[in-house]
CSV table of C-alpha atoms in Angstrom, one decimal:
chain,number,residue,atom,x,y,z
B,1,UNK,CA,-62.7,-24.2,-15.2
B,2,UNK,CA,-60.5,-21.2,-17.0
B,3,UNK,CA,-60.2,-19.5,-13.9
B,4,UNK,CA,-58.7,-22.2,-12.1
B,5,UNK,CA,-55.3,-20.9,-13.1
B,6,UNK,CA,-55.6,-17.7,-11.7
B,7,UNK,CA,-57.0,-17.9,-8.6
B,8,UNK,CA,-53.9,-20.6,-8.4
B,9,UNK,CA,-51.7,-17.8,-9.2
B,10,UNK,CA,-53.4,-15.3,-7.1
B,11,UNK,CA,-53.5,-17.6,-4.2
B,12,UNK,CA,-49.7,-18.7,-4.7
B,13,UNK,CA,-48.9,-14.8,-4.6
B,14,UNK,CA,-50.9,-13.9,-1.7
B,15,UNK,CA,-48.9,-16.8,0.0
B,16,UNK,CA,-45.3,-15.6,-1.2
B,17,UNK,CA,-46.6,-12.5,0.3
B,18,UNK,CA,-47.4,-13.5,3.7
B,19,UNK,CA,-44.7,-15.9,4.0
B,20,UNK,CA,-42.1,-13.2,2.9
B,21,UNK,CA,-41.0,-15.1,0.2
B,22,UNK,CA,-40.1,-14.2,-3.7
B,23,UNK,CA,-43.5,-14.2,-6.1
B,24,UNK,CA,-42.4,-15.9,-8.3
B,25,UNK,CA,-40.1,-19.6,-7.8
B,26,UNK,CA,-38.7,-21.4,-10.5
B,27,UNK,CA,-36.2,-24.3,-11.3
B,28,UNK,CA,-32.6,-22.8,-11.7
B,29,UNK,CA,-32.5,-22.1,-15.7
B,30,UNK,CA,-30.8,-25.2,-17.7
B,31,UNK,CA,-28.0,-24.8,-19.8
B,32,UNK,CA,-25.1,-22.7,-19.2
B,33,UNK,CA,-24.2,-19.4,-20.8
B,34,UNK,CA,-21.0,-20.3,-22.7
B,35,UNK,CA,-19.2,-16.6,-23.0
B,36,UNK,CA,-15.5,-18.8,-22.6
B,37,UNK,CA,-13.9,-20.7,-25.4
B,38,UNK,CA,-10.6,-21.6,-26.2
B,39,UNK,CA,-10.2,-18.3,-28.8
B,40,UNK,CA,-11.4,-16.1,-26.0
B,41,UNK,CA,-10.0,-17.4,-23.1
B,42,UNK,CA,-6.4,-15.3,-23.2
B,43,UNK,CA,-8.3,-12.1,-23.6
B,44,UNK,CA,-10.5,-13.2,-20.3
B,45,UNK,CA,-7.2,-13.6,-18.7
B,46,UNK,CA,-5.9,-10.3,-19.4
B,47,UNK,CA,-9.1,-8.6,-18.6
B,48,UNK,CA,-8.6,-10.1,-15.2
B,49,UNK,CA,-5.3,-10.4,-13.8
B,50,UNK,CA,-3.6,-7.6,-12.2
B,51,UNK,CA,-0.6,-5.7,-13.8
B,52,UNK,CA,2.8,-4.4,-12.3
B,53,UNK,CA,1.4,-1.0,-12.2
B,54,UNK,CA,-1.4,-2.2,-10.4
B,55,UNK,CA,0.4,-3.2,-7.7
B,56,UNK,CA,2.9,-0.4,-6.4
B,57,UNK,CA,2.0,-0.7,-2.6
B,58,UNK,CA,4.0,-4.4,-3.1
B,59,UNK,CA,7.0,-2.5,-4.0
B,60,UNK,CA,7.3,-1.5,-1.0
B,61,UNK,CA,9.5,-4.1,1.5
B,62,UNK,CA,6.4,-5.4,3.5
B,63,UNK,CA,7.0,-8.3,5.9
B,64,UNK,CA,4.3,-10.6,6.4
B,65,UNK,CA,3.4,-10.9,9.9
B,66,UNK,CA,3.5,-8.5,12.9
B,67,UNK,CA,6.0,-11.1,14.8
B,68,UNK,CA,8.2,-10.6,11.7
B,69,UNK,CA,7.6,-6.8,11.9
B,70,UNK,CA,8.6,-6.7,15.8
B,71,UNK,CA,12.1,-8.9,15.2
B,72,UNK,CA,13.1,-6.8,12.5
B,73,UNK,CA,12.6,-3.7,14.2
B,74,UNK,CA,14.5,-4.7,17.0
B,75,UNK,CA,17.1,-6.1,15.1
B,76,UNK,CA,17.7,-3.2,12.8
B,77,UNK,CA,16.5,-0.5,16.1
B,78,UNK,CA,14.0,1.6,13.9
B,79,UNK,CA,10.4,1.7,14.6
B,80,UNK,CA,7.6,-0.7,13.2
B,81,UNK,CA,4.8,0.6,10.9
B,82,UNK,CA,2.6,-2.3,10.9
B,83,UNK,CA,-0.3,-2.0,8.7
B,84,UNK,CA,-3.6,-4.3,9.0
B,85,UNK,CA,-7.4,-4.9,7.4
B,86,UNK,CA,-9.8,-7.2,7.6
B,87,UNK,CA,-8.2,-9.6,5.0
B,88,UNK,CA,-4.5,-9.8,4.5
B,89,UNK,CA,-3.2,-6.3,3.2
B,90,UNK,CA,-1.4,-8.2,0.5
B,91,UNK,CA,-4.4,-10.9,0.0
B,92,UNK,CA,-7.8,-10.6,0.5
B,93,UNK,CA,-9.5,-7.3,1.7
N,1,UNK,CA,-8.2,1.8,-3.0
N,2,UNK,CA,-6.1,2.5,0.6
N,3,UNK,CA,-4.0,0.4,-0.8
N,4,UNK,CA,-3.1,2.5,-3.8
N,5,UNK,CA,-4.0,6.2,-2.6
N,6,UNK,CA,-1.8,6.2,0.2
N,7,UNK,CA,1.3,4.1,-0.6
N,8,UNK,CA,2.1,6.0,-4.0
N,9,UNK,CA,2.6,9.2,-2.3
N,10,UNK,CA,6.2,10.0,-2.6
N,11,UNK,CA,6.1,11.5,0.9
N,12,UNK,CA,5.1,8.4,2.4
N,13,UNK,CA,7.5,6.4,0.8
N,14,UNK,CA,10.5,8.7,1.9
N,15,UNK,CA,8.7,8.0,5.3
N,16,UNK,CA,8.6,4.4,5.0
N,17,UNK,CA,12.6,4.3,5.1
N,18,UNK,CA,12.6,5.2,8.5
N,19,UNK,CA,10.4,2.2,9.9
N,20,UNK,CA,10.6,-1.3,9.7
N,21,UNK,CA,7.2,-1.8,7.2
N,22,UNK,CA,4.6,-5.2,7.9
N,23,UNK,CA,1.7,-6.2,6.9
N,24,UNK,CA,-1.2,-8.3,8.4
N,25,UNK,CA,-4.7,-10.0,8.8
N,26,UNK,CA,-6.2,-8.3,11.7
N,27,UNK,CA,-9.1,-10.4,12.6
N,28,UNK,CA,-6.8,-12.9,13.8
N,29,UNK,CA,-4.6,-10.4,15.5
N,30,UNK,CA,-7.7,-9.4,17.2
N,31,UNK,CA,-8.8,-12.7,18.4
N,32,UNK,CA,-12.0,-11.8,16.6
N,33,UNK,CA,-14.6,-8.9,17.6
N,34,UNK,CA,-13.5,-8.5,20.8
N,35,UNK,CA,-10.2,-9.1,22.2
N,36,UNK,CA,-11.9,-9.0,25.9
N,37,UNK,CA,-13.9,-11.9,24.8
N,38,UNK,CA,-10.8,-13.8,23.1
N,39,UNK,CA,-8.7,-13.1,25.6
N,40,UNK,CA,-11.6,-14.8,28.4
N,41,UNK,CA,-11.7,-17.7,26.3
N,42,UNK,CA,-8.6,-18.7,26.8
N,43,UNK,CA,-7.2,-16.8,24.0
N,44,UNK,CA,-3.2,-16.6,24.6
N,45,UNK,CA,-1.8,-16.4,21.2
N,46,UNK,CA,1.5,-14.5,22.2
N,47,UNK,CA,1.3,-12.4,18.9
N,48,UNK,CA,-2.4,-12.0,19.4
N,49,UNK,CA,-2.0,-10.3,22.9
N,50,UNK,CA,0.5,-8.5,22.2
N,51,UNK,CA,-1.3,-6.7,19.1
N,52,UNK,CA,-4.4,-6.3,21.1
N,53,UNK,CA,-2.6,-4.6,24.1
N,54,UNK,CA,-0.8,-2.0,21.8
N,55,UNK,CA,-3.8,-1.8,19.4
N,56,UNK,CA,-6.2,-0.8,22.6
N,57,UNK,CA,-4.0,2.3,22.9
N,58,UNK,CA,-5.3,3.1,19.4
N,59,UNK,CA,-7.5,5.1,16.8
N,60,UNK,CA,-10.4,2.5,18.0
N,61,UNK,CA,-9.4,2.1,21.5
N,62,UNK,CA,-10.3,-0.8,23.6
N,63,UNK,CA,-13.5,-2.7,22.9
N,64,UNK,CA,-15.2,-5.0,20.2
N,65,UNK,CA,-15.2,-3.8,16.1
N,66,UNK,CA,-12.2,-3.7,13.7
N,67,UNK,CA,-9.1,-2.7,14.9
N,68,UNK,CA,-7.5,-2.2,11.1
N,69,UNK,CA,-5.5,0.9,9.9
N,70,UNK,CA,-1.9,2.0,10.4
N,71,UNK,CA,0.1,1.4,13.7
N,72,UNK,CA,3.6,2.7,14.5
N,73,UNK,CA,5.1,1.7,17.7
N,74,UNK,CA,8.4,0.7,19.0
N,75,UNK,CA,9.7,-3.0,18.9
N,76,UNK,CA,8.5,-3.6,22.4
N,77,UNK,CA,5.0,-3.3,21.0
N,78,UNK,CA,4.5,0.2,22.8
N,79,UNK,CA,2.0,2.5,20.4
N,80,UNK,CA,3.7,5.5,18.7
N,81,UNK,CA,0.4,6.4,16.9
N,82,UNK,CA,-2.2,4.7,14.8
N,83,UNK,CA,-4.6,6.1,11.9
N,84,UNK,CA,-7.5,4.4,9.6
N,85,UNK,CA,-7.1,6.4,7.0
N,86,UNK,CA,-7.6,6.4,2.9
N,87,UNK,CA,-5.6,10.0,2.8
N,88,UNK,CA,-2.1,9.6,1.8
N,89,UNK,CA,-2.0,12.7,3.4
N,90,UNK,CA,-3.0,12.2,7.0
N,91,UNK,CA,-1.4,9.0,7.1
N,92,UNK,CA,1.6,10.9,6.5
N,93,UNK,CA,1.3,13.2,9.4
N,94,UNK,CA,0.5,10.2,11.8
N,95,UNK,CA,3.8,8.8,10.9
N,96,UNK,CA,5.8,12.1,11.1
N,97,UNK,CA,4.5,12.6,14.9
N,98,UNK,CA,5.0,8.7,14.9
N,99,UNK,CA,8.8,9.4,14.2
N,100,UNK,CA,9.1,12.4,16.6
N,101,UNK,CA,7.9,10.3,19.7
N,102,UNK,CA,10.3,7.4,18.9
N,103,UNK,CA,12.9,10.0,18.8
N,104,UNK,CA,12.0,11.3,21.8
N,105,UNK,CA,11.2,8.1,24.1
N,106,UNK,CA,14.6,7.4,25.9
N,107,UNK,CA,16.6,4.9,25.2
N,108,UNK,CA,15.5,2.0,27.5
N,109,UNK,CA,12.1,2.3,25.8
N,110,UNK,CA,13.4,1.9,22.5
N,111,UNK,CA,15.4,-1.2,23.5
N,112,UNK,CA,12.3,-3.0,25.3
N,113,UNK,CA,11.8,-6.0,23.6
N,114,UNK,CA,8.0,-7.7,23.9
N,115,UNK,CA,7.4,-10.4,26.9
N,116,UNK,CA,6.4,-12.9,24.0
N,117,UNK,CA,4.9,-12.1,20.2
N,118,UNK,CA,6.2,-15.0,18.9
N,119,UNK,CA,2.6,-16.8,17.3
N,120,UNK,CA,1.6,-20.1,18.4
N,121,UNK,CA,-0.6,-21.1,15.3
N,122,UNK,CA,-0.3,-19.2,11.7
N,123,UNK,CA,-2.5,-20.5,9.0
N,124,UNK,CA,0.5,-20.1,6.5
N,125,UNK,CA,2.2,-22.9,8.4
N,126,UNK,CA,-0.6,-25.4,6.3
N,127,UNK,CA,0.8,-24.6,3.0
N,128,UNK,CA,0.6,-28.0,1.5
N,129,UNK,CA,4.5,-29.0,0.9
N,130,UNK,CA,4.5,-30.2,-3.3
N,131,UNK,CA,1.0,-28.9,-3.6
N,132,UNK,CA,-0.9,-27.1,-5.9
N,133,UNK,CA,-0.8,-23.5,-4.7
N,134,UNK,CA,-3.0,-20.9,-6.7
N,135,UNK,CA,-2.9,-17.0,-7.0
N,136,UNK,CA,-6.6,-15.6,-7.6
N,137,UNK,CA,-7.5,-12.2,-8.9
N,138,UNK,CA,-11.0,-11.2,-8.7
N,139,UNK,CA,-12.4,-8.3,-11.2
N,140,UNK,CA,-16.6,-7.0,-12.0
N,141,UNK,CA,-16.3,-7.2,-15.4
N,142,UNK,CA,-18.6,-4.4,-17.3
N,143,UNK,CA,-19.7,-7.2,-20.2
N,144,UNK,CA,-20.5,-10.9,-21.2
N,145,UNK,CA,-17.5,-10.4,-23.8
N,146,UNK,CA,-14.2,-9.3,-23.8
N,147,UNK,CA,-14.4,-7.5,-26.5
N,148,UNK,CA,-13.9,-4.0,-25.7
N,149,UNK,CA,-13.7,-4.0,-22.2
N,150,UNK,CA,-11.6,-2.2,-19.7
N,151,UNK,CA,-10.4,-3.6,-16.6
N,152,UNK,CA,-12.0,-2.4,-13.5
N,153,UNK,CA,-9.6,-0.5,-11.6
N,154,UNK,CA,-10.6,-2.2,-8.4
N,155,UNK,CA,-9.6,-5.4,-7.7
N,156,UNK,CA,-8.6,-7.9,-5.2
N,157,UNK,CA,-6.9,-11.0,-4.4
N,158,UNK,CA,-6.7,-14.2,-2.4
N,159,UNK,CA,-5.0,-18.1,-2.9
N,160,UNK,CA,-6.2,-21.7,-3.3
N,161,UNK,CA,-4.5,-24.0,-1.9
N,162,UNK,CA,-4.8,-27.9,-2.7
N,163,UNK,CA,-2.2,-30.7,-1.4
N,164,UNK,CA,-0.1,-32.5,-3.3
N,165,UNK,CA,-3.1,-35.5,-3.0
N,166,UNK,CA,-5.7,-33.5,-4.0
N,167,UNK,CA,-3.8,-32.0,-7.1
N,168,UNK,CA,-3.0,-35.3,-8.6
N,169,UNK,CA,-6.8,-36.4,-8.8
N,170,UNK,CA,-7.2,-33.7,-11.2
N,171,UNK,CA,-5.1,-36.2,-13.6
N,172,UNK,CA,-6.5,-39.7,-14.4
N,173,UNK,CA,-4.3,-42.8,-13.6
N,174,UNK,CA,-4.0,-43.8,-17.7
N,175,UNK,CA,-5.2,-40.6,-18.9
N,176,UNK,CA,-6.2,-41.0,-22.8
N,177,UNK,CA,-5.6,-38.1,-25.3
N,178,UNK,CA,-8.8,-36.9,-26.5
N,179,UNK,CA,-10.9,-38.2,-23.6
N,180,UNK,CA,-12.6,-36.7,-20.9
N,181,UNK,CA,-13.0,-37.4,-17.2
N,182,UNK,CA,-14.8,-36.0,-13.9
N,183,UNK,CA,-12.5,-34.5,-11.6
N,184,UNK,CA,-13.6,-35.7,-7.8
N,185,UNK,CA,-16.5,-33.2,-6.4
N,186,UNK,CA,-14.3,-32.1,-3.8
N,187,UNK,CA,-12.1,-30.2,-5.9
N,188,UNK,CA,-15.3,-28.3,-7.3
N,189,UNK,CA,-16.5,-27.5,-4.0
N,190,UNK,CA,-13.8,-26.3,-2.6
N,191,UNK,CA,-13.7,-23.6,-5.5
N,192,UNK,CA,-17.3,-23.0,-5.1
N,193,UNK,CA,-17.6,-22.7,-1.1
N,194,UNK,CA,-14.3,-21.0,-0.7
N,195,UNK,CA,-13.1,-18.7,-3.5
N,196,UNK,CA,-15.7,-18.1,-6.4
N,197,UNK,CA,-16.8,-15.2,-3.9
N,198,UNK,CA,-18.2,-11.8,-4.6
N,199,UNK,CA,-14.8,-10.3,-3.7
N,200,UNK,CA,-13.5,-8.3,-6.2
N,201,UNK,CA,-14.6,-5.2,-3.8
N,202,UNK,CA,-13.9,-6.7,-0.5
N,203,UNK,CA,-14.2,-9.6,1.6
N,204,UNK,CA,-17.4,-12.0,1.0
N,205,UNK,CA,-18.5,-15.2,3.1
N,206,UNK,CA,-18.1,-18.5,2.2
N,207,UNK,CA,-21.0,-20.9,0.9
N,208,UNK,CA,-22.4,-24.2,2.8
N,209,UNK,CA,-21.2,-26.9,1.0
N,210,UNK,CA,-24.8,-28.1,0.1
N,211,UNK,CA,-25.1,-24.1,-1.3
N,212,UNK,CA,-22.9,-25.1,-3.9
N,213,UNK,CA,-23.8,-27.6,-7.3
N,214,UNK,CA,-21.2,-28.3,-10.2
N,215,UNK,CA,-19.1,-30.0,-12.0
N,216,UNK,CA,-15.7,-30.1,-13.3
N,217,UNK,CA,-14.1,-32.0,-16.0
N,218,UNK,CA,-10.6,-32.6,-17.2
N,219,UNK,CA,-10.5,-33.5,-21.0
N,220,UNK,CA,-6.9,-34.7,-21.8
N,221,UNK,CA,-5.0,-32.6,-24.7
N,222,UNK,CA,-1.8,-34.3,-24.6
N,223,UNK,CA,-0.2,-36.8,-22.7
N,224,UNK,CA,3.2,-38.3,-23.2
N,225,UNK,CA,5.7,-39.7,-20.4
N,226,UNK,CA,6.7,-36.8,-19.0
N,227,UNK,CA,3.8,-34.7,-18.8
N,228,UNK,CA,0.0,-34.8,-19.2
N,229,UNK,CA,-1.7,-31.3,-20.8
N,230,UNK,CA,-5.5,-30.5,-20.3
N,231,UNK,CA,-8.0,-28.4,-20.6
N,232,UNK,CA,-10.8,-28.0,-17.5
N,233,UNK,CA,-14.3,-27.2,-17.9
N,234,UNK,CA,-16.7,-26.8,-15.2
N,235,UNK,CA,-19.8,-25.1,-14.7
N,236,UNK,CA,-21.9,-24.3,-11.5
N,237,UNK,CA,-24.6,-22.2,-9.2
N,238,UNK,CA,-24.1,-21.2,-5.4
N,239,UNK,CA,-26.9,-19.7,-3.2
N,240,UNK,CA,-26.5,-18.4,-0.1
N,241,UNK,CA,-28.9,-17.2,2.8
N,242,UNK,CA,-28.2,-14.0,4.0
N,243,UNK,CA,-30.9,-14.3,6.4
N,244,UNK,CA,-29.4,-16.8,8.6
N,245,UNK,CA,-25.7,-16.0,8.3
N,246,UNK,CA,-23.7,-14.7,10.9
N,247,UNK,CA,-20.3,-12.9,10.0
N,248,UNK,CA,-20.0,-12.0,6.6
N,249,UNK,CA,-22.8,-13.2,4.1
N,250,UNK,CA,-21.8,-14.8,0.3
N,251,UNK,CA,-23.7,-13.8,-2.3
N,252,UNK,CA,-27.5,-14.8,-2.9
N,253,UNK,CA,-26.4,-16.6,-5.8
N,254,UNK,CA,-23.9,-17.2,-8.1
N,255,UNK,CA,-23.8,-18.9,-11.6
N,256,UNK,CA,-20.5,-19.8,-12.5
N,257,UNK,CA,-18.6,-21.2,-15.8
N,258,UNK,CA,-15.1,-22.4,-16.2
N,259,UNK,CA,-12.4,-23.3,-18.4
N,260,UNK,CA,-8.6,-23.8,-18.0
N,261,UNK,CA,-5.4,-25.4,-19.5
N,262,UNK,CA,-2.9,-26.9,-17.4
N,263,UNK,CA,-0.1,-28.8,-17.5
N,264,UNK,CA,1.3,-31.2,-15.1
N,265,UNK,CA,4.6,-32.9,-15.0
N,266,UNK,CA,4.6,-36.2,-14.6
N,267,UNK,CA,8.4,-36.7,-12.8
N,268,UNK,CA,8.0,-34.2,-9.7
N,269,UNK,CA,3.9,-35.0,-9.5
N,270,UNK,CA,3.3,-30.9,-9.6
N,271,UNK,CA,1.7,-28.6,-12.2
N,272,UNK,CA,3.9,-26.9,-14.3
N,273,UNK,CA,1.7,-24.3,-15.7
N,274,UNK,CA,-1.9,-23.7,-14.8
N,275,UNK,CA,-4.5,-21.0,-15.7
N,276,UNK,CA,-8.5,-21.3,-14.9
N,277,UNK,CA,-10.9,-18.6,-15.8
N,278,UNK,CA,-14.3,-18.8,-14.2
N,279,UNK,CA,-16.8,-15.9,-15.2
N,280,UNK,CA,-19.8,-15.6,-12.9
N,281,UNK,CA,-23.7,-13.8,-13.0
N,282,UNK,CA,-24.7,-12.6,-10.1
N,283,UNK,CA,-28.0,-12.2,-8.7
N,284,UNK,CA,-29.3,-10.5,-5.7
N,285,UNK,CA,-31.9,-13.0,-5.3
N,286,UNK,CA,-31.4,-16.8,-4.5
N,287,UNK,CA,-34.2,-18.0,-6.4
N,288,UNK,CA,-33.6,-18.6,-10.0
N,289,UNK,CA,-36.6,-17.7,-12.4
N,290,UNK,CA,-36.5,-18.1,-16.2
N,291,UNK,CA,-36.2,-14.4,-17.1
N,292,UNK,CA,-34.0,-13.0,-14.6
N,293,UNK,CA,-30.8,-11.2,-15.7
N,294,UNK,CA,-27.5,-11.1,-13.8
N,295,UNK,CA,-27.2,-8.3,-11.9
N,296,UNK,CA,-23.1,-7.7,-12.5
N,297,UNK,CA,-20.5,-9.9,-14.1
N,298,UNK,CA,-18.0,-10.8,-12.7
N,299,UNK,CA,-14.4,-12.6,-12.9
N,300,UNK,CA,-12.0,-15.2,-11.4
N,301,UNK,CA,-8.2,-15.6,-12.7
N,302,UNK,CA,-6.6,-18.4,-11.1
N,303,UNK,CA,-2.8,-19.2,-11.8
N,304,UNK,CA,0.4,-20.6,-9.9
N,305,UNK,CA,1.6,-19.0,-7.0
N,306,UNK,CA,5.0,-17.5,-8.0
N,307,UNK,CA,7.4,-18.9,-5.0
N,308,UNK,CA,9.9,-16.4,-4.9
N,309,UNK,CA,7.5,-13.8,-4.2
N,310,UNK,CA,6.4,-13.6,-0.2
N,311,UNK,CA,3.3,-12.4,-0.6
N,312,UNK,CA,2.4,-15.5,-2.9
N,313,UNK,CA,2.6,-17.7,0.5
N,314,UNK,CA,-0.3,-16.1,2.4
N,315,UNK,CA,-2.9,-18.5,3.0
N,316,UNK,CA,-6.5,-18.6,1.5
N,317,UNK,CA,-8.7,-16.0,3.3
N,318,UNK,CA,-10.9,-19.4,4.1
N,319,UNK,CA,-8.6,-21.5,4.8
N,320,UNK,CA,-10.7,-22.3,7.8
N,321,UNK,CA,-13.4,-23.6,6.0
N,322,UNK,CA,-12.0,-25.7,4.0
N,323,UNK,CA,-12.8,-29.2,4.2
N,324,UNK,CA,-9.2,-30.4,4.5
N,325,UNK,CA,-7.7,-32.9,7.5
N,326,UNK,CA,-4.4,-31.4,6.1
N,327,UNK,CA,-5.2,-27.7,7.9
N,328,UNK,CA,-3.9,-27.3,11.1
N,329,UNK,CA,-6.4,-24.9,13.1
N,330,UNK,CA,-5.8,-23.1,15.9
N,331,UNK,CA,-6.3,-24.1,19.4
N,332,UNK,CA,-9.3,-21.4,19.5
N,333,UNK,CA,-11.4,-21.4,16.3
N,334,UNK,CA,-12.8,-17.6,16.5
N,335,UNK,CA,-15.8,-18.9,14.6
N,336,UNK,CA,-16.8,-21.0,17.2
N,337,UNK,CA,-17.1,-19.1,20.0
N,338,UNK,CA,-17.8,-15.9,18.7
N,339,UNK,CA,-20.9,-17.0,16.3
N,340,UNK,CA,-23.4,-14.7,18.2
N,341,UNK,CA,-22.0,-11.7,17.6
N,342,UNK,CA,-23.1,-9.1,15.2
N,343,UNK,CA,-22.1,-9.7,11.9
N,344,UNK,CA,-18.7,-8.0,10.8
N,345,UNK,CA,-19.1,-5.1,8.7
């Protein structure tokens, strides 16, 4: 009867194994780490949001779309550098 | 880090004065992997076109993958050069040869004007008019408390956007000082699904919305006639599947806790102030077991959109995924007709 356990282990790990699957499954850990409070919160905050000096490439006078880009630059007769990622330049990247 | 390496080189900002300087998304500009493909779809998007035409002269010529980097061209939309480039330095060059072949095209080319470029669907054009409208910074932090820490140098950003509707459900009717209330799932989810991403070192995917369990709650701080202030708590876990995902792929999974203050004025309906934190563990693994530890740390700011600043009206990265009727999508979704095609690097 004591080895019933194991060869239910064993058997539930060759399985994981030939289904590709993790060894070990569990329920999702209850309880939530609290690491925010109210007296920590403002130092969170300005661990995570950016600073001025952080963001010089906004300094520069970037317009928002390449439409915008192409009136301008026909309007003021100069040529367009138009910069693009995957993600908004000034978002997302 | 392009974005800092080659824009604070005093070169290339002397440079800059001599061009017309924009910015964009360029998936969308691309009509997705490959323009071809867009473009036999149906894809018309004046804007669109005109980028792909001009970006096929480019760095990564004509066919499918990114098109990002640097372009110069005239206002016609004819290519004076193009780089993808972290070097402040060879970006530099690109635009000095940039310059020299503007200066030489003659004059009839530098006065051709585009056929069309004007777009015919922009996803800022769905900012929500009196809605709640939410700057996001993303950070790794090094440690489970602030204590000591230093900022990570990299960072990124993105917006949440909520309509006017949606924003007042975070208030009760009668709220009651002291008391505390569930805030509708949706407003949850769409924070889970579509911005408490692994982004803080580039673009992640979204989560399903049966990925993503949690809660929020609003607990009422102060309330008089003319405003209501509260304090939001929340707490959550996202898996994803990186197995089945096509484009970009969200993180295995996610354990997420959250607290905010906020306060919301009464009169116009709007927030007057808000600031949510949400700290996250992240896993490589979707399945939870009891002794696992979180592989990094990391950290969501979220805080109101400042209105006199441009770039504060770009719209959410997913803005497509959100579960709103208020979004106006385009008249070709990329996502639908390019979901076979390899995922996007």
């Amino acid at each position: 009867m004591k080895c019933k356990p194991f060869f239910a282990l064993l058997l539930t790990i060759l399985a994981s194994i030939w289904l590709g699957e993790p060894v070990v499954r569990g329920e999702e850990p209850s309880g939530v780490t609290e690491r925010l409070d109210a007296d920590n919160f403002s130092q969170w905050c300005d661990l995570i949001r950016t600073r001025d000096s952080e963001l010089a490439w906004q300094q520069l006078p970037w317009l928002a779309s390449f439409h915008q880009g192409l009136v301008e630059a026909a309007r003021e007769n100069k040529p367009l550098l138009l910069w693009v990622m995957n993600g908004h330049p000034m978002g997302c990247t | 880090m392009g974005r800092r390496s080659v824009w604070s080189r005093d070169e290339v900002q002397k440079l800059t004065r001599h061009f017309v300087l924009a910015t964009d998304e360029v998936w969308r500009l691309q009509g997705g992997y490959d323009y071809r493909k867009y473009q036999a779809a149906g894809g018309d998007d004046p804007e669109c076109v005109c980028f792909q035409e001009m970006a096929a002269q480019g760095h990564f010529g004509a066919g499918g993958g990114t098109k990002q980097g640097i372009y110069a061209c005239t206002p016609g939309g004819k290519l004076l050069g193009s780089i993808n480039s972290l070097s402040a330095e060879a970006v530099q060059k690109m635009m000095e040869r940039s310059l020299a072949a503007w200066q030489d095209l003659p004059a009839a080319d530098r006065l051709a004007r585009p056929t069309a470029s004007q777009p015919k669907h922009r996803w800022e054009w769905s900012a929500p008019q009196g809605g709640l409208i939410l700057k996001e910074t993303i950070r790794y932090l090094q440690d489970e408390s602030p204590e000591g820490q230093t900022p990570d140098s990299r960072f990124n950003h993105d917006f949440a956007w909520f309509s006017a509707e949606e924003a007042r459900r975070l208030i009760p009717a009668s709220p009651v000082m002291g008391k505390t209330y569930e805030v509708p799932p949706e407003i949850y989810r769409r924070l889970a699904r579509c911005h408490l991403l692994n982004t803080a070192h580039g673009e992640g995917g979204t989560y399903h919305a049966h990925q993503v369990q949690g809660e929020l709650s609003v607990t009422i701080l102060e309330v008089d006639p003319q405003q209501v202030r509260i304090q939001l708590r929340g707490h959550g876990v996202s898996t994803g599947s990186r197995k089945k995902a096509y484009g970009l792929a969200p993180a295995a999974r996610i354990r997420t806790e959250l607290l905010g203050f906020a306060r919301f004025d009464r009169a116009s309906g709007q927030f007057s102030q808000f600031e949510l934190i949400a700290l996250g563990q992240l896993y490589h693994s979707a399945d939870a077991v009891a002794s696992d530890a979180a592989d990094r740390n990391i950290g969501w700011y979220f805080t109101l959109a400042d209105p006199e600043r441009p770039f504060d009206r770009l719209a959410p990265t997913h803005l497509h995924a959100y579960d709103a009727s208020w979004v106006e999508q385009p008249g070709l979704r990329l996502h639908d007709y390019q979901s076979t095609q390899p995922a996007q690097k």
